[in-house]
Amino acid sequence: MSVQSAVRRKTAPEIRARKNGEPIVMLTSYHAHTAALVDRHCDVILVGDSLGNVMHGFETTVPVTLDMMILQGRAVMRGSKQALVVVDMPFGTYEASKEQAFHSAVRILKETQCGAVKLEGGVRMAETVAFLSERGIPVMGHIGLTPQSINTLGSFRAQGREEAGWAPIETDAKAIAQAGAFSIVIEAVAEPLARKITQSIDVPTIGIGASAACDGQVLVLEDMLGLSPRAPKFVRRYGNLGPLIEEAIQGYARDVRGRAFPGPEHVYDMKKVT
Ligand code: KIV
């Protein structure tokens, strides 16, 4: 007997088909509880390796492991129902060879049951993107600023700031689009370059700090909620939850210290619970 869930999840081919259509809405999530909220409003949930910075307080995404991504990917799958869940492949789990990438991606798909993986890099990853795509693994690309390369880049600066630097980024986009990526994240590039790339490839571009010229947008949830200690300059804040959470914690601490912790009579209707 086959079991089909009532709500069907979006798929990578459906996101691919949104080129020149309705903009793709994507946010990160690493937990079941935030995934449930994001799921109601977004097409794609990214379990980003930014969890290394946001959840674990690392300076970079370099220390993130495959096991960390799989654990949080499983939580996000449990919390969501309709969005396509994409899980980042962390640094060191896919660059050595296309076979290494295949084994890591298979673990991610089998152990989380997510719908796609994301990896960083352009021309140098094209062969790997083709290898995975041809073997049943939908791949989202990631070009422009690629945070996993921080140790060779030296800083998290915007890429292609001068027109002279545009060509390699455009070549990267074309290479992984042709290799079979179903969409491509473009991070921290100037608007004219993002527009040029978006117009020159036939898969959707998803911008982060790359202007409204892209086919969709992604942000790190905690950055746009005002919960990250350091968010990139381009992030628009849609909330400022940090002070609200702290106020609630202060109120709780005050009550406990003043022995004013609410007893059941404040919380429950005792007639119902007895
Ligand atoms: O890890 C992440 O959250 C990302 C986004 C910034 C696109 O890759």
Coordinates of C-alpha atoms and ligand atoms in Angstrom, one line a residue:
M1 CA 0.0 0.0 0.0
S2 CA 1.4 3.4 -0.8
V3 CA 1.1 6.2 1.6
Q4 CA 0.7 9.7 0.2
S5 CA 0.6 12.8 2.4
A6 CA -2.3 15.1 1.9
V7 CA -0.1 18.2 1.4
R8 CA 2.4 17.8 -1.4
R9 CA 5.8 19.4 -1.1
K10 CA 7.2 21.7 -3.8
T11 CA 9.9 20.0 -5.9
A12 CA 13.1 21.2 -7.4
P13 CA 11.6 21.0 -11.0
E14 CA 8.8 23.2 -9.9
I15 CA 11.2 25.8 -8.5
R16 CA 13.2 25.5 -11.8
A17 CA 10.0 26.2 -13.7
R18 CA 9.6 29.5 -11.9
K19 CA 12.2 31.2 -14.2
N20 CA 10.6 34.5 -15.3
G21 CA 7.5 33.7 -13.2
E22 CA 6.4 34.5 -9.7
P23 CA 9.4 35.4 -7.5
I24 CA 10.8 32.6 -5.4
V25 CA 10.6 33.2 -1.6
M26 CA 13.3 31.5 0.4
L27 CA 14.5 31.8 4.0
T28 CA 16.8 29.7 6.2
S29 CA 15.7 27.6 9.1
Y30 CA 17.5 25.2 11.3
H31 CA 14.8 24.1 13.7
A32 CA 11.4 22.4 13.6
H33 CA 9.7 25.4 15.3
T34 CA 11.0 28.1 13.0
A35 CA 10.5 25.7 10.0
A36 CA 6.8 25.5 10.7
L37 CA 6.5 29.3 10.6
V38 CA 8.7 29.7 7.5
D39 CA 6.8 26.9 5.7
R40 CA 3.6 28.8 5.7
H41 CA 5.0 31.6 3.6
C42 CA 8.0 30.4 1.7
D43 CA 8.6 28.3 -1.4
V44 CA 12.0 27.0 -0.3
I45 CA 13.5 26.5 3.2
L46 CA 17.3 26.5 3.2
V47 CA 19.0 24.6 6.0
G48 CA 22.1 26.8 5.5
D49 CA 25.5 26.1 6.9
S50 CA 25.1 29.6 8.3
L51 CA 23.9 27.6 11.3
G52 CA 27.6 27.4 12.2
N53 CA 27.5 31.2 12.8
V54 CA 24.0 31.6 14.0
M55 CA 23.4 28.5 16.2
H56 CA 27.0 27.6 17.2
G57 CA 28.7 31.0 17.3
F58 CA 31.5 30.0 14.9
E59 CA 33.3 32.9 13.1
T60 CA 32.9 31.1 9.8
T61 CA 31.1 28.2 8.2
V62 CA 34.3 26.2 7.8
P63 CA 33.9 24.1 11.0
V64 CA 30.4 22.9 10.1
T65 CA 30.1 19.1 9.6
L66 CA 27.8 16.8 7.6
D67 CA 26.4 15.4 10.8
M68 CA 25.4 18.9 12.0
M69 CA 23.6 19.6 8.7
I70 CA 21.8 16.3 8.7
L71 CA 20.6 16.7 12.3
Q72 CA 19.1 20.1 11.6
G73 CA 17.9 19.0 8.2
R74 CA 15.8 16.3 9.9
A75 CA 14.4 18.9 12.3
V76 CA 13.4 21.2 9.5
M77 CA 11.7 18.3 7.6
R78 CA 9.7 17.4 10.7
G79 CA 8.6 21.0 11.1
S80 CA 7.6 21.8 7.5
K81 CA 5.1 20.4 5.1
Q82 CA 4.9 22.2 1.8
A83 CA 8.2 24.0 1.1
L84 CA 11.1 22.5 -0.8
V85 CA 13.8 21.9 1.8
V86 CA 17.4 22.4 0.5
V87 CA 20.3 21.3 2.8
D88 CA 23.7 22.9 2.4
M89 CA 26.7 20.7 1.8
P90 CA 29.3 21.8 4.3
F91 CA 32.9 22.7 3.5
G92 CA 35.1 19.6 2.9
T93 CA 32.3 17.2 2.1
Y94 CA 32.1 17.7 -1.7
E95 CA 35.2 19.5 -3.2
A96 CA 37.7 16.6 -3.3
S97 CA 35.9 14.7 -6.1
K98 CA 32.5 14.2 -7.7
E99 CA 32.3 10.8 -5.9
Q100 CA 32.9 12.4 -2.5
A101 CA 30.1 14.9 -3.3
F102 CA 27.8 12.0 -4.4
H103 CA 28.3 10.1 -1.1
S104 CA 27.8 13.2 1.0
A105 CA 24.7 14.2 -0.9
V106 CA 23.2 10.7 -0.8
R107 CA 23.6 10.8 3.0
I108 CA 21.9 14.1 3.2
L109 CA 19.0 13.0 1.0
K110 CA 18.5 9.6 2.7
E111 CA 18.9 10.7 6.3
T112 CA 16.9 13.9 6.1
Q113 CA 14.5 13.2 3.1
C114 CA 15.0 16.7 1.9
G115 CA 14.4 17.6 -1.7
A116 CA 17.8 19.0 -2.8
V117 CA 21.3 20.0 -1.8
K118 CA 23.2 23.3 -2.2
L119 CA 26.9 23.6 -2.9
E120 CA 29.3 26.6 -3.4
G121 CA 31.4 27.3 -6.5
G122 CA 31.1 27.8 -10.2
V123 CA 33.3 26.5 -13.0
R124 CA 35.3 24.3 -10.6
M125 CA 32.1 22.6 -9.4
A126 CA 30.4 22.2 -12.8
E127 CA 31.5 18.6 -13.3
T128 CA 30.2 17.7 -9.8
V129 CA 26.9 19.4 -10.4
A130 CA 26.4 17.4 -13.6
F131 CA 27.4 14.1 -11.9
L132 CA 24.9 14.7 -9.0
S133 CA 22.1 16.0 -11.2
E134 CA 22.4 13.0 -13.6
R135 CA 22.2 10.6 -10.6
G136 CA 18.9 11.9 -9.1
I137 CA 20.3 14.6 -6.8
P138 CA 18.8 18.1 -7.5
V139 CA 21.6 20.7 -6.9
M140 CA 21.2 24.4 -6.1
G141 CA 24.4 26.4 -6.9
H142 CA 25.9 29.3 -4.9
I143 CA 28.2 31.8 -6.6
G144 CA 29.5 35.4 -6.0
L145 CA 30.5 35.6 -2.4
T146 CA 31.1 32.0 -1.3
P147 CA 31.6 32.1 2.5
Q148 CA 33.2 28.6 2.7
S149 CA 36.2 30.1 0.8
I150 CA 36.8 32.7 3.5
N151 CA 40.3 31.5 4.1
T152 CA 41.3 32.1 0.5
L153 CA 39.1 35.2 -0.1
G154 CA 40.4 36.9 3.1
S155 CA 37.1 38.8 3.8
F156 CA 33.4 38.7 3.3
R157 CA 33.5 41.6 0.8
A158 CA 31.0 41.9 -2.1
Q159 CA 32.2 40.3 -5.3
G160 CA 32.5 41.9 -8.8
R161 CA 32.6 45.4 -7.4
E162 CA 34.4 46.6 -10.5
E163 CA 33.1 45.7 -14.0
A164 CA 36.4 44.2 -14.8
G165 CA 35.6 41.4 -12.2
W166 CA 32.2 40.5 -13.6
A167 CA 33.2 38.0 -16.4
P168 CA 34.4 35.1 -14.1
I169 CA 31.2 35.4 -12.0
E170 CA 29.0 35.3 -15.1
T171 CA 31.1 32.3 -16.4
D172 CA 30.5 30.5 -13.1
A173 CA 26.8 31.0 -13.3
K174 CA 26.6 29.8 -16.9
A175 CA 28.8 26.7 -16.1
I176 CA 26.7 25.4 -13.3
A177 CA 23.4 26.3 -15.0
Q178 CA 24.5 24.3 -18.0
A179 CA 25.7 21.5 -15.7
G180 CA 22.1 21.0 -14.5
A181 CA 21.7 23.2 -11.3
F182 CA 18.0 23.8 -10.9
S183 CA 18.6 27.3 -9.4
I184 CA 21.5 29.4 -8.3
V185 CA 22.0 31.6 -5.2
I186 CA 24.0 34.7 -6.1
E187 CA 25.5 36.3 -3.0
A188 CA 26.7 39.9 -2.6
V189 CA 27.1 41.1 -6.1
A190 CA 26.2 44.5 -7.7
E191 CA 22.8 44.9 -9.3
P192 CA 24.0 45.3 -12.9
L193 CA 25.9 42.0 -12.7
A194 CA 23.0 40.2 -11.0
R195 CA 20.7 41.4 -13.7
K196 CA 23.1 40.4 -16.5
I197 CA 23.4 36.9 -15.0
T198 CA 19.7 36.5 -14.4
Q199 CA 19.0 37.4 -18.1
S200 CA 21.7 35.1 -19.4
I201 CA 20.8 31.8 -17.8
D202 CA 17.7 29.8 -18.0
V203 CA 17.4 28.7 -14.4
P204 CA 16.2 31.0 -11.6
T205 CA 18.7 33.1 -9.7
I206 CA 18.0 33.7 -6.0
G207 CA 19.7 36.8 -4.6
I208 CA 21.1 37.5 -1.2
G209 CA 22.5 41.1 -1.2
A210 CA 22.3 40.9 -5.0
S211 CA 19.4 43.3 -5.7
A212 CA 15.8 42.8 -6.8
A213 CA 17.0 41.9 -10.3
C214 CA 17.1 38.2 -9.3
D215 CA 14.2 35.6 -9.8
G216 CA 13.9 35.2 -6.0
Q217 CA 15.4 36.2 -2.7
V218 CA 16.9 34.5 0.3
L219 CA 17.8 35.8 3.8
V220 CA 19.1 34.2 7.0
L221 CA 16.0 34.2 9.2
E222 CA 17.8 35.3 12.3
D223 CA 19.4 38.2 10.4
M224 CA 16.1 39.6 9.2
L225 CA 14.5 39.1 12.7
G226 CA 17.2 41.1 14.5
L227 CA 18.5 38.0 16.3
S228 CA 22.0 37.8 14.9
P229 CA 24.8 39.6 16.7
R230 CA 26.3 40.6 13.3
A231 CA 24.2 40.7 10.2
P232 CA 25.5 41.8 6.7
K233 CA 24.9 45.4 5.8
F234 CA 22.5 44.6 3.0
V235 CA 20.0 42.8 5.3
R236 CA 16.7 44.6 5.7
R237 CA 15.3 43.9 9.2
Y238 CA 11.7 42.9 9.3
G239 CA 11.7 42.5 13.1
N240 CA 13.8 43.3 16.1
L241 CA 13.2 40.3 18.3
G242 CA 16.5 40.4 20.3
P243 CA 15.2 43.1 22.8
L244 CA 11.8 41.5 23.0
I245 CA 13.2 38.1 24.0
E246 CA 15.5 39.8 26.5
E247 CA 12.6 41.7 28.0
A248 CA 10.7 38.4 28.5
I249 CA 13.7 36.7 30.1
Q250 CA 14.2 39.7 32.4
G251 CA 10.5 39.5 33.5
Y252 CA 10.8 35.8 34.2
A253 CA 14.1 36.3 36.2
R254 CA 12.5 39.1 38.2
D255 CA 9.4 37.0 39.0
V256 CA 11.5 34.0 40.1
R257 CA 13.8 36.1 42.3
G258 CA 10.7 37.8 43.8
R259 CA 9.1 34.4 44.4
A260 CA 6.3 35.6 42.1
F261 CA 6.5 32.7 39.8
P262 CA 3.0 32.1 38.6
G263 CA 1.4 29.0 40.2
P264 CA -1.1 26.8 38.5
E265 CA -4.0 29.1 39.6
H266 CA -2.6 31.8 37.3
V267 CA -2.2 29.5 34.3
Y268 CA -4.9 26.9 34.3
D269 CA -8.6 26.9 34.8
M270 CA -8.4 24.5 37.8
K271 CA -12.0 23.3 37.2
K272 CA -10.8 21.9 33.9
V273 CA -7.7 20.2 35.1
T274 CA -8.9 18.6 38.4
Ligands
KIV1 O1 24.2 29.2 4.7 C1 23.3 30.0 4.3 O2 22.5 30.4 5.1 C2 23.4 30.4 2.9 C3 22.6 31.6 2.6 C4 23.3 32.8 3.1 C5 22.3 31.7 1.1 O3 24.1 29.8 2.1

